[in-house]
Short mmCIF file of C-alpha atoms in Angstrom, two decimals:
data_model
loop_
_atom_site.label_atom_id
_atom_site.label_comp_id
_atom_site.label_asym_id
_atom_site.label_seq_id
_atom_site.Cartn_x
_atom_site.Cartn_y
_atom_site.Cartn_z
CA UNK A 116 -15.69 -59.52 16.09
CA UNK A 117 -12.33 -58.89 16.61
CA UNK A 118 -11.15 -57.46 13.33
CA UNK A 119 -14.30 -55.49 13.93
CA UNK A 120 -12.90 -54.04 17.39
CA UNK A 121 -9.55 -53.47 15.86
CA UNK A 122 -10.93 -51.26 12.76
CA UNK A 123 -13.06 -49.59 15.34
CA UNK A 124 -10.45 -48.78 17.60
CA UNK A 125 -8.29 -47.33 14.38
CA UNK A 126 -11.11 -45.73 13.20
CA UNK A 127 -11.39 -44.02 16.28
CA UNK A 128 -7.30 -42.90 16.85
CA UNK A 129 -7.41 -41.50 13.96
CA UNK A 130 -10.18 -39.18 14.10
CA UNK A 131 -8.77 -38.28 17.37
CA UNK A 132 -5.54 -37.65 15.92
CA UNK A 133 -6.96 -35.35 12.85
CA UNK A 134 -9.01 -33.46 15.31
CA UNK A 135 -6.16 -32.36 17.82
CA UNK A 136 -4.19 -31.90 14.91
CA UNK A 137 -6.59 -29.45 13.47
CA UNK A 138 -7.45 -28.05 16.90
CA UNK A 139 -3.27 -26.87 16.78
CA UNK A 140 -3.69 -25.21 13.98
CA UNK A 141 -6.69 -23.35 14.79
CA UNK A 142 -4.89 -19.97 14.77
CA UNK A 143 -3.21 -20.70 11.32
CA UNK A 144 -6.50 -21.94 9.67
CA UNK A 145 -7.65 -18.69 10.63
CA UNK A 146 -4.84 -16.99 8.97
CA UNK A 147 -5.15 -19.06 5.58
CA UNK A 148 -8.77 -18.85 5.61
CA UNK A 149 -8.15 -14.88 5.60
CA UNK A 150 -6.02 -15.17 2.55
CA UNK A 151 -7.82 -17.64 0.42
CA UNK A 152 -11.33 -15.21 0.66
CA UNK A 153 -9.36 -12.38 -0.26
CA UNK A 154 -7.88 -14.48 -3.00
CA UNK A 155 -11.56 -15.15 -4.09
CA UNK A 156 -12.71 -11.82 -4.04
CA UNK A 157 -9.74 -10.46 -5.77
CA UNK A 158 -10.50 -13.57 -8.59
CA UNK A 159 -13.93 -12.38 -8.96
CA UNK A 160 -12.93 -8.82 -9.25
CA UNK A 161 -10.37 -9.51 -11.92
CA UNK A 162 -13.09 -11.49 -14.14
CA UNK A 163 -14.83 -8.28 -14.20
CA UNK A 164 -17.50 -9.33 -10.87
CA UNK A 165 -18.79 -7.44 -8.49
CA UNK A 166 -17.06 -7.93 -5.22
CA UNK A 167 -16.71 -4.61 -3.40
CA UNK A 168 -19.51 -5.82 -0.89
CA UNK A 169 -17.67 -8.99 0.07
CA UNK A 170 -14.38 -6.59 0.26
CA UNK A 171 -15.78 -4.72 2.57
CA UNK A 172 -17.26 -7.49 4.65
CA UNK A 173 -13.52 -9.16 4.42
CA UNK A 174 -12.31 -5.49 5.58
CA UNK A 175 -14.87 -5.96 8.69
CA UNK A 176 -13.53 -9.54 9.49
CA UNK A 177 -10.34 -9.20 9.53
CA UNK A 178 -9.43 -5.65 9.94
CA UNK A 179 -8.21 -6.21 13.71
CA UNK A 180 -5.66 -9.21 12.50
CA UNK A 181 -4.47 -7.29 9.21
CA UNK A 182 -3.78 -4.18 11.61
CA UNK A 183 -1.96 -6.06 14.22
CA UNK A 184 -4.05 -6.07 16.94
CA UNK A 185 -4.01 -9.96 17.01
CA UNK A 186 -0.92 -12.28 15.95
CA UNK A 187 -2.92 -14.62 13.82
CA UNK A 188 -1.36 -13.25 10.69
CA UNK A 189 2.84 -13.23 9.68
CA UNK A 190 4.48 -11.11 8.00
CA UNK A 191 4.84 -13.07 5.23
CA UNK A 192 1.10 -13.35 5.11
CA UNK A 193 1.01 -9.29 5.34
CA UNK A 194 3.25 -9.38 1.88
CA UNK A 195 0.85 -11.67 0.49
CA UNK A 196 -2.37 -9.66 1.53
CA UNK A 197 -0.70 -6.51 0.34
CA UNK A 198 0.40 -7.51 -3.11
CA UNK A 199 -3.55 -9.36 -3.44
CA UNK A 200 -4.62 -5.48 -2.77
CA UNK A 201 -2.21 -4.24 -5.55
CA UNK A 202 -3.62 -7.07 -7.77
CA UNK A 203 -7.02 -6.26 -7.11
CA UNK A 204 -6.60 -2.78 -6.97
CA UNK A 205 -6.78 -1.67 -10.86
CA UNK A 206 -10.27 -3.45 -10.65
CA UNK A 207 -12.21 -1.19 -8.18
CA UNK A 208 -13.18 1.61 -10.58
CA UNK A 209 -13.44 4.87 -8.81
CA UNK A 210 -16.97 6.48 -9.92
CA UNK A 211 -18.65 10.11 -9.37
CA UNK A 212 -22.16 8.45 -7.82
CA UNK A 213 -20.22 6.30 -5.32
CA UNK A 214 -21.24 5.65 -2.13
CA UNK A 215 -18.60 6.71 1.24
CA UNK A 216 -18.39 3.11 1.76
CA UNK A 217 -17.14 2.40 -1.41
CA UNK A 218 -14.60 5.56 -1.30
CA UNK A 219 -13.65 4.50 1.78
CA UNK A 220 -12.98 0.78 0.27
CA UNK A 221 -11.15 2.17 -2.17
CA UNK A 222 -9.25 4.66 -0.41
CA UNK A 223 -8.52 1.21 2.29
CA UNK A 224 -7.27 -0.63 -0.98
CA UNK A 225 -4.96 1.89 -2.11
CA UNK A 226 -3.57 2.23 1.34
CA UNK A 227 -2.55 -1.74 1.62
CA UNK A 228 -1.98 -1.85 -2.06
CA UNK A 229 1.31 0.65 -1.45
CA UNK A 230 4.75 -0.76 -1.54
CA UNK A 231 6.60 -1.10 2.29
CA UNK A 232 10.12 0.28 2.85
CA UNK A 233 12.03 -3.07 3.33
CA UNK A 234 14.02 -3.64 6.93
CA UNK A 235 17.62 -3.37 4.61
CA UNK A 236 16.86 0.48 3.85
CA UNK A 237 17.34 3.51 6.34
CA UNK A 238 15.06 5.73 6.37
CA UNK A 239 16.74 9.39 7.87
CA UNK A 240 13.77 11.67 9.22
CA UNK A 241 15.38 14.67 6.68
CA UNK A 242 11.29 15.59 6.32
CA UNK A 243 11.96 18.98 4.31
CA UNK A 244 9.14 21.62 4.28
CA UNK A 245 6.87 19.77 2.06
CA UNK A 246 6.71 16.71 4.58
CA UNK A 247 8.54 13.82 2.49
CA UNK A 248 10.88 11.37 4.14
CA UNK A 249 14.08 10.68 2.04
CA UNK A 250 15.41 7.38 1.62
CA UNK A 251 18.87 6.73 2.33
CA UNK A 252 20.67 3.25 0.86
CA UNK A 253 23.68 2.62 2.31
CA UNK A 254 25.98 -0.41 1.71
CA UNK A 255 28.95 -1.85 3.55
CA UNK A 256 32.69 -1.21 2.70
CA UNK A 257 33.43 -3.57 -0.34
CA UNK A 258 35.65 -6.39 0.16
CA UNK A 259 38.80 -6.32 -2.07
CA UNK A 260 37.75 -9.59 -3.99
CA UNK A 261 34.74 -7.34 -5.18
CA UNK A 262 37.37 -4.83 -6.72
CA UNK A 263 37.42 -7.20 -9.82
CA UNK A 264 35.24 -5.99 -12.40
CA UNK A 265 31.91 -7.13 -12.46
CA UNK A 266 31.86 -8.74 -15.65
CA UNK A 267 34.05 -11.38 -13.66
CA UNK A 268 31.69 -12.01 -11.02
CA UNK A 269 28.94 -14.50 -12.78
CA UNK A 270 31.48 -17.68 -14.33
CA UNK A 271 33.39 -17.08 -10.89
CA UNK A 272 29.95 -17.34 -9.20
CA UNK A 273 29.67 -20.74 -11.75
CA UNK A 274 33.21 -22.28 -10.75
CA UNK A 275 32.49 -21.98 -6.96
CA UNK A 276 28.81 -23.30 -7.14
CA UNK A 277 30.83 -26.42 -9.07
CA UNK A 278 33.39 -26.63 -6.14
CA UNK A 279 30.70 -26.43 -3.47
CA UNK A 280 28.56 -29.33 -5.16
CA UNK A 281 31.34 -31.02 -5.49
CA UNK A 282 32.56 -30.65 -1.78
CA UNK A 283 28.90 -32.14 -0.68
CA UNK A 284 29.06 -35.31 -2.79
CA UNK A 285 32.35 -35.91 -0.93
CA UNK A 286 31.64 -35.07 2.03
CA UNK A 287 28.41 -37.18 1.64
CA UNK A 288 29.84 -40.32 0.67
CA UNK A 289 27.94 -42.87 2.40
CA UNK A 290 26.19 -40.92 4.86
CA UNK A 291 22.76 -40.04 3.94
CA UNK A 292 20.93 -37.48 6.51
CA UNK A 293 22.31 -34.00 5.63
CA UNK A 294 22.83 -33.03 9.31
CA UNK A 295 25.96 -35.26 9.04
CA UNK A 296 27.19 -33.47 6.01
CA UNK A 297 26.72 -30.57 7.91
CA UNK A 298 28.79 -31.01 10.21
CA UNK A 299 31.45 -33.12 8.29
CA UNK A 300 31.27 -29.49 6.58
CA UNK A 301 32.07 -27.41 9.70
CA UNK A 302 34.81 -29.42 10.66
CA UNK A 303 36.49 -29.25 7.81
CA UNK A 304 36.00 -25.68 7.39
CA UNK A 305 37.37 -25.05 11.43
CA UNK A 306 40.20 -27.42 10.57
CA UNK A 307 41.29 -26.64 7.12
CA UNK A 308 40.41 -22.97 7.17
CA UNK A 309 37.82 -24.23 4.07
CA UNK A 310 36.56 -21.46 1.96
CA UNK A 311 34.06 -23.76 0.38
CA UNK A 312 33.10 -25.67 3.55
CA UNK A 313 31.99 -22.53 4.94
CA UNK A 314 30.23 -21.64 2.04
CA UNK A 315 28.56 -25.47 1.52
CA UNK A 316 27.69 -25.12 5.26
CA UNK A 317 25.98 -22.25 5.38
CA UNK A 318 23.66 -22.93 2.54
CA UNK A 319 22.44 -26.24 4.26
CA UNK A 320 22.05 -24.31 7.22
CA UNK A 321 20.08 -21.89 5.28
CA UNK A 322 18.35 -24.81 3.42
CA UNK A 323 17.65 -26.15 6.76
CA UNK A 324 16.20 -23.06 8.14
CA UNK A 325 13.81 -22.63 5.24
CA UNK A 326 12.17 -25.74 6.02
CA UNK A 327 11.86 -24.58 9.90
CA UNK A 328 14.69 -26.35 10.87
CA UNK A 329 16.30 -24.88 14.65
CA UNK A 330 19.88 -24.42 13.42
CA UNK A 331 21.45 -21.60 16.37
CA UNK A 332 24.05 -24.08 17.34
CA UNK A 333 25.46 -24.93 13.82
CA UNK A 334 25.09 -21.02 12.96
CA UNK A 335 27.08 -20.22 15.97
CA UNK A 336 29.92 -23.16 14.52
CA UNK A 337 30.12 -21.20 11.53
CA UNK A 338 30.85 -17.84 13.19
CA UNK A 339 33.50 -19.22 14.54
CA UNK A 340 34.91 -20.72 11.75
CA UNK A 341 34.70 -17.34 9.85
CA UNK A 342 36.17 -16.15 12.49
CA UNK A 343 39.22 -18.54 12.32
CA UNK A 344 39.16 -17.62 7.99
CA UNK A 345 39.97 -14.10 9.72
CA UNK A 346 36.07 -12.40 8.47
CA UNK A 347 34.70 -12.37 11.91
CA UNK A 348 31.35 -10.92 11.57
CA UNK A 349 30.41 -7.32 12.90
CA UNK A 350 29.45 -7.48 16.24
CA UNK A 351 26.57 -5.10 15.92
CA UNK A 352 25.11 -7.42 13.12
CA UNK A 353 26.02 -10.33 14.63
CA UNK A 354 22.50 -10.91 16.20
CA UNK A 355 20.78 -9.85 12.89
CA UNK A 356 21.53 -13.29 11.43
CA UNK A 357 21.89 -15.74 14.00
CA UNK A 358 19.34 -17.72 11.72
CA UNK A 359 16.89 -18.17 14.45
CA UNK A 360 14.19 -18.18 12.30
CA UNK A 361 12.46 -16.16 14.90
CA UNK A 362 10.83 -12.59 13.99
CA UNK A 363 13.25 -9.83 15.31
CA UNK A 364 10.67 -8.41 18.16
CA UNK A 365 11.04 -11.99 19.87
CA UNK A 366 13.62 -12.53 22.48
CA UNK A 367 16.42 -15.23 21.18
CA UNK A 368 16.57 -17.98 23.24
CA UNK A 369 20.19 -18.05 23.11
CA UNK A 370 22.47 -15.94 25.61
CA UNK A 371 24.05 -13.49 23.12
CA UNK A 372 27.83 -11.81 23.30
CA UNK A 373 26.62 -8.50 22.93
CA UNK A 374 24.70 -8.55 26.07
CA UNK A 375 27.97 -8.23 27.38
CA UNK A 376 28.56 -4.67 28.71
CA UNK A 377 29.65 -3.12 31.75
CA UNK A 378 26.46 -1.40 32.53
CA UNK A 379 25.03 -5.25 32.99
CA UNK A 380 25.20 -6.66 36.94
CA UNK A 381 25.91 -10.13 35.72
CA UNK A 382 28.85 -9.33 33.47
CA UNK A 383 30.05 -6.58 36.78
CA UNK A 384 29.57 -9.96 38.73
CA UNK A 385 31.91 -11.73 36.62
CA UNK A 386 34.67 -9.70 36.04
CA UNK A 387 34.52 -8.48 39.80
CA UNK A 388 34.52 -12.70 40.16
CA UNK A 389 38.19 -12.69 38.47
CA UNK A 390 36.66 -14.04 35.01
CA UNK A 391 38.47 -13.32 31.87
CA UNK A 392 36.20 -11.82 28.57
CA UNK A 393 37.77 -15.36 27.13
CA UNK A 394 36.80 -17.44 29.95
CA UNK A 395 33.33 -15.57 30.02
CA UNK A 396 32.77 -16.94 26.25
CA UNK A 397 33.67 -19.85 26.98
CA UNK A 398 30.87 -20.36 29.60
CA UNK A 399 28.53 -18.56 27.37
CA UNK A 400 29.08 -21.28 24.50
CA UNK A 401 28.51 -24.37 27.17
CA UNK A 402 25.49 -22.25 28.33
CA UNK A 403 23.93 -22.45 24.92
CA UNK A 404 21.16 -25.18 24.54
CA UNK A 405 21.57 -28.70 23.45
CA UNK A 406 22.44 -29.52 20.17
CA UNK A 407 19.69 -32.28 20.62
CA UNK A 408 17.44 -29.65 20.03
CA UNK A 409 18.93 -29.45 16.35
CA UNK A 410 16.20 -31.01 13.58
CA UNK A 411 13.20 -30.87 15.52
CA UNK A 412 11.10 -28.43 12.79
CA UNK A 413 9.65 -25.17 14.53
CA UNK A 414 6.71 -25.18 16.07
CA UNK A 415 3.68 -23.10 14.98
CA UNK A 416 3.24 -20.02 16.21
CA UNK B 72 -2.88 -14.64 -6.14
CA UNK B 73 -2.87 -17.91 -4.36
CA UNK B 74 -1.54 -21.51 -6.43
CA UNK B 75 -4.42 -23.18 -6.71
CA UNK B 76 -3.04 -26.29 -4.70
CA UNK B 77 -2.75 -23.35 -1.91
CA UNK B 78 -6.25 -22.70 -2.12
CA UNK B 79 -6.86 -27.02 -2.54
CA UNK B 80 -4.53 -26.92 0.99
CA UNK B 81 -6.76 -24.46 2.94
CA UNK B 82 -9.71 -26.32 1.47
CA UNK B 83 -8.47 -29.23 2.61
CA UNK B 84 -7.69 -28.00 6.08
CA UNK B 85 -11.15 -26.23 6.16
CA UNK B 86 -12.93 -29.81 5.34
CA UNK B 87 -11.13 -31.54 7.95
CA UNK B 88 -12.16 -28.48 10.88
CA UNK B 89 -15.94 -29.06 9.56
CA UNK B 90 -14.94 -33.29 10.10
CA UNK B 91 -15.48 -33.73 6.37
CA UNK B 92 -13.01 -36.53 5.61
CA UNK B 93 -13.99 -37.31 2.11
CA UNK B 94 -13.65 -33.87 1.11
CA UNK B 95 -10.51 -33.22 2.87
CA UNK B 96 -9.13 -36.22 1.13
CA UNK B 97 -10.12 -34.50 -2.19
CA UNK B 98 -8.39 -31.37 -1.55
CA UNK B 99 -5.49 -32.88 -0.24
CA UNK B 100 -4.62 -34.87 -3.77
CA UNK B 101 -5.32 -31.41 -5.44
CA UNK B 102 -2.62 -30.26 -3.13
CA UNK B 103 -0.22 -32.96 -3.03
CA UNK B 104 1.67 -31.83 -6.27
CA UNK B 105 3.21 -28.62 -4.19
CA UNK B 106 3.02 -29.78 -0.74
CA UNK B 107 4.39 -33.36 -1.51
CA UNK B 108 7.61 -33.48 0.75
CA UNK B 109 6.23 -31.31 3.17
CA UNK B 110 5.87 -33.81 6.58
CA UNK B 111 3.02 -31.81 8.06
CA UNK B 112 0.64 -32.04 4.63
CA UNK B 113 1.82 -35.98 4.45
CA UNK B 114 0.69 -36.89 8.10
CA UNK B 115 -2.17 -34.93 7.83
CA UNK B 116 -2.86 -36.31 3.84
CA UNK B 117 -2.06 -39.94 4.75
CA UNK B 118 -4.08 -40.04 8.09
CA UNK B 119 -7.16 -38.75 6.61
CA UNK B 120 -6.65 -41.43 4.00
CA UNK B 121 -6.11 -44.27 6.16
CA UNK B 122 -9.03 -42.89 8.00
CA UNK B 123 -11.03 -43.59 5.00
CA UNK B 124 -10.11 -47.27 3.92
CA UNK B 125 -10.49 -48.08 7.64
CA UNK B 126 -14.03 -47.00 7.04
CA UNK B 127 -14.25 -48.79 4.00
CA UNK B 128 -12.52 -52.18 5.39
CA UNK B 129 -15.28 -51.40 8.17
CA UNK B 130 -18.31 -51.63 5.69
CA UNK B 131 -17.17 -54.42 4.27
CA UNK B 132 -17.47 -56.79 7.12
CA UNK B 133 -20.79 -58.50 7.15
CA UNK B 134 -22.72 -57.33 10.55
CA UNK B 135 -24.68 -60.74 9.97
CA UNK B 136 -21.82 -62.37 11.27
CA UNK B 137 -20.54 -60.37 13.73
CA UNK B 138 -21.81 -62.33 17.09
CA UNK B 139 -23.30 -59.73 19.90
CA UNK B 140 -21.89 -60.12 22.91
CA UNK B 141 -23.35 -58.74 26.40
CA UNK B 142 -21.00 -57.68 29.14
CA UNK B 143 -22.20 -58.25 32.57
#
C-alpha cells in the first residue's frame, strides 16, 4: 500500500509540474503553434496542394499578433514568418478568374514576403519626386590594423582563433563551469592589458548570451578593460551592445552613463552635492545589480 | 521552413497542453536530436517520461493485494 501511495503521490507532482510548466508557456505555445501551421500550409503549397483557404484562415487568426497588436510573437519569429511567405510565395499562382479574396491573399503574401531594411542601415528620407527612399550605408572610421591588405586578414583571423583557444584551455585548467573562465579571462585582460583575454571573454559572454544567459555585469567588466587597452567604446553606442539580451524598446535594467546630462535633476543634485563625474561612476557601478544574478537563463517573455 | 524536430518540439508541447503524455513523449524523442542540451526541452522531456514509467510501475502492482483501508 505504501509503494502504492508513493507512485501515486509522484504520479501526481508530476502532472502538476508539466501542467504549470505548460500553463508558463501559454503565450509561447501560441507563438510556435502560429509558425508550425504556416509551416504546414506553406509544405502543402510547395507539393503543389491547395492551401490558399487555410492561408487565409491563418491570415484571420493571427493577423492581430503578426501586425503587432499583441506581443505573442518576436522578432525573430517575424523573420521566420516572413521568409515562410517568400518560400511560399512562388506557389500562389496569380490567375485572371480569381476571386478578391484570393488577390487580396496574394497581394498580403507579397507584402510579408518583401525583404526588411535591417537596424545596421540608415535610411535618409531623400524621397525624390518619384517617392523612393534611398538607402544610405555608412561604416565607421577604419582602424589602422585594417589598413593591411585584405588578403592578410583570413590566416591572421586563423592565428588569433589558435591563440584564443589556446588562452581558454589555460585558463581552464581544472576548473570546469565556464563562468570561472570567464572571469579568470577578465582579470587577466584588466591586469595584463590582454588582447586575447578580451577577445576569449567576449565570445563566452556572447556564447553565454545566446543561450539566454544575463551577462550586464561581465559586459560592463569588459568595457572597462577595453577601456584600460585604450579602445574605449563610443559613448553613443555604448548602450547599443550592453548585451542585455533585451529588445531595444525595453528599458535596461541597469542605470546607464549616458543618462548622465545636465538637463537631468538627479545628476544637477549631484554635482550641486560636491560629487565628482569620477566619484558619480563610481556609485553608478556599486548601484548596478548583483552579480548573483549572473547564470540564471532569461525568463520567457 | 521549420526542422522537422521544430515541428516534433511544438508537437510535443501541443500534446502535453491537450494532457497527452504518451504523445508528448513521442514528439519529444523526435526532438531530442536538436534540442538535446537545451535544459528547458530536458526537464520538460525527462518529466513527461518519468511521468510515464511511474504509470507503468503503477499498473504493475497487483490491486489484489493492495489492503483497503477506511479512515475514520
Amino acid at each position: 500500500m505504501s509503494e502504492f501511495r508513493t507512485l501515486k503521490s509522484l504520479e501526481g507532482q508530476l502532472e502538476s509540474l508539466l501542467e504549470r510548466a505548460i500553463k508558463l508557456k501559454q503565450p509561447r505555445l501560441k507563438a510556435l503553434t502560429c509558425l508550425d501551421e504556416l509551416d504546414d500550409i506553406a509544405r502543402t503549397l510547395a507539393t503543389g496542394g491547395q492551401a490558399a483557404d487555410e492561408l487565409g484562415a491563418w491570415f484571420g487568426r493571427y493577423y492581430p499578433a503578426i501586425n503587432g497588436a499583441t506581443d505573442d510573437l518576436r522578432e525573430s519569429d517575424l523573420r521566420r514568418i516572413r521568409t515562410m511567405m517568400a518560400e511560399l510565395q512562388p506557389h500562389l499562382i496569380r490567375r485572371e478568374h480569381d476571386s478578391p479574396a484570393k488577390r487580396k491573399l496574394i497581394s498580403e503574401v507579397a507584402k510579408w514576403a518583401r525583404p526588411v531594411v535591417e537596424p545596421h542601415t540608415e535610411t535618409e528620407p531623400t524621397t525624390p519626386s518619384d517617392g523612393r527612399r534611398t538607402i544610405v550605408l555608412k561604416r565607421n572610421a577604419e582602424h589602422p590594423i585594417a589598413s593591411r591588405p585584405e588578403t592578410d586578414l583570413s590566416p591572421r583571423f586563423t592565428e588569433t582563433l589558435e591563440r584564443v583557444t589556446d588562452l581558454y584551455r589555460d585558463l581552464e585548467g581544472s576548473r570546469a563551469h565556464l563562468l570561472s573562465v570567464l572571469d579568470n579571462a577578465l582579470t587577466k585582460a584588466m591586469t595584463q592589458k590582454h588582447d586575447d583575454a578580451i577577445l576569449l571573454a567576449a565570445t563566452i559572454i556572447y556564447s553565454l548570451r545566446m543561450r539566454g544567459y544575463k551577462v550586464e555585469p561581465y559586459v560592463a567588466r569588459l568595457k572597462r578593460a577595453e577601456e584600460l587597452l585604450g579602445r574605449p567604446s563610443k559613448p553613443s553606442s555604448s548602450a547599443d551592445w550592453t548585451l542585455t539580451g533585451q529588445p531595444a524598446s525595453e528599458e535596461p535594467r541597469t542605470v546607464s552613463r549616458n543618462r548622465l546630462n545636465a538637463a537631468d535633476p538627479v545628476t544637477q543634485s549631484r554635482f550641486r552635492n560636491g560629487v565628482t563625474e569620477a566619484e558619480n561612476r563610481f556609485r553608478l557601478d556599486i548601484e548596478r545589480p548583483a552579480e548573483t544574478t549572473v547564470g540564471i537563463p532569461r525568463r520567457e517573455r | 521552413m521549420l526542422r522537422p524536430t521544430e515541428k516534433a518540439y511544438i508537437r510535443a508541447l501541443r500534446a502535453l497542453d491537450r494532457r497527452d503524455y504518451i504523445q508528448a513523449d513521442r514528439e519529444f524523442d523526435l526532438a531530442r536530436p536538436q534540442f538535446n542540451d537545451d535544459t528547458e526541452f530536458k526537464m520538460l522531456a525527462e518529466t513527461t517520461k518519468t511521468l510515464l514509467r511511474t504509470r507503468e510501475q503503477l499498473n504493475t502492482i497487483d490491486l489484489d493485494d493492495l489492503e483497503i483501508e477506511v479512515e475514520a
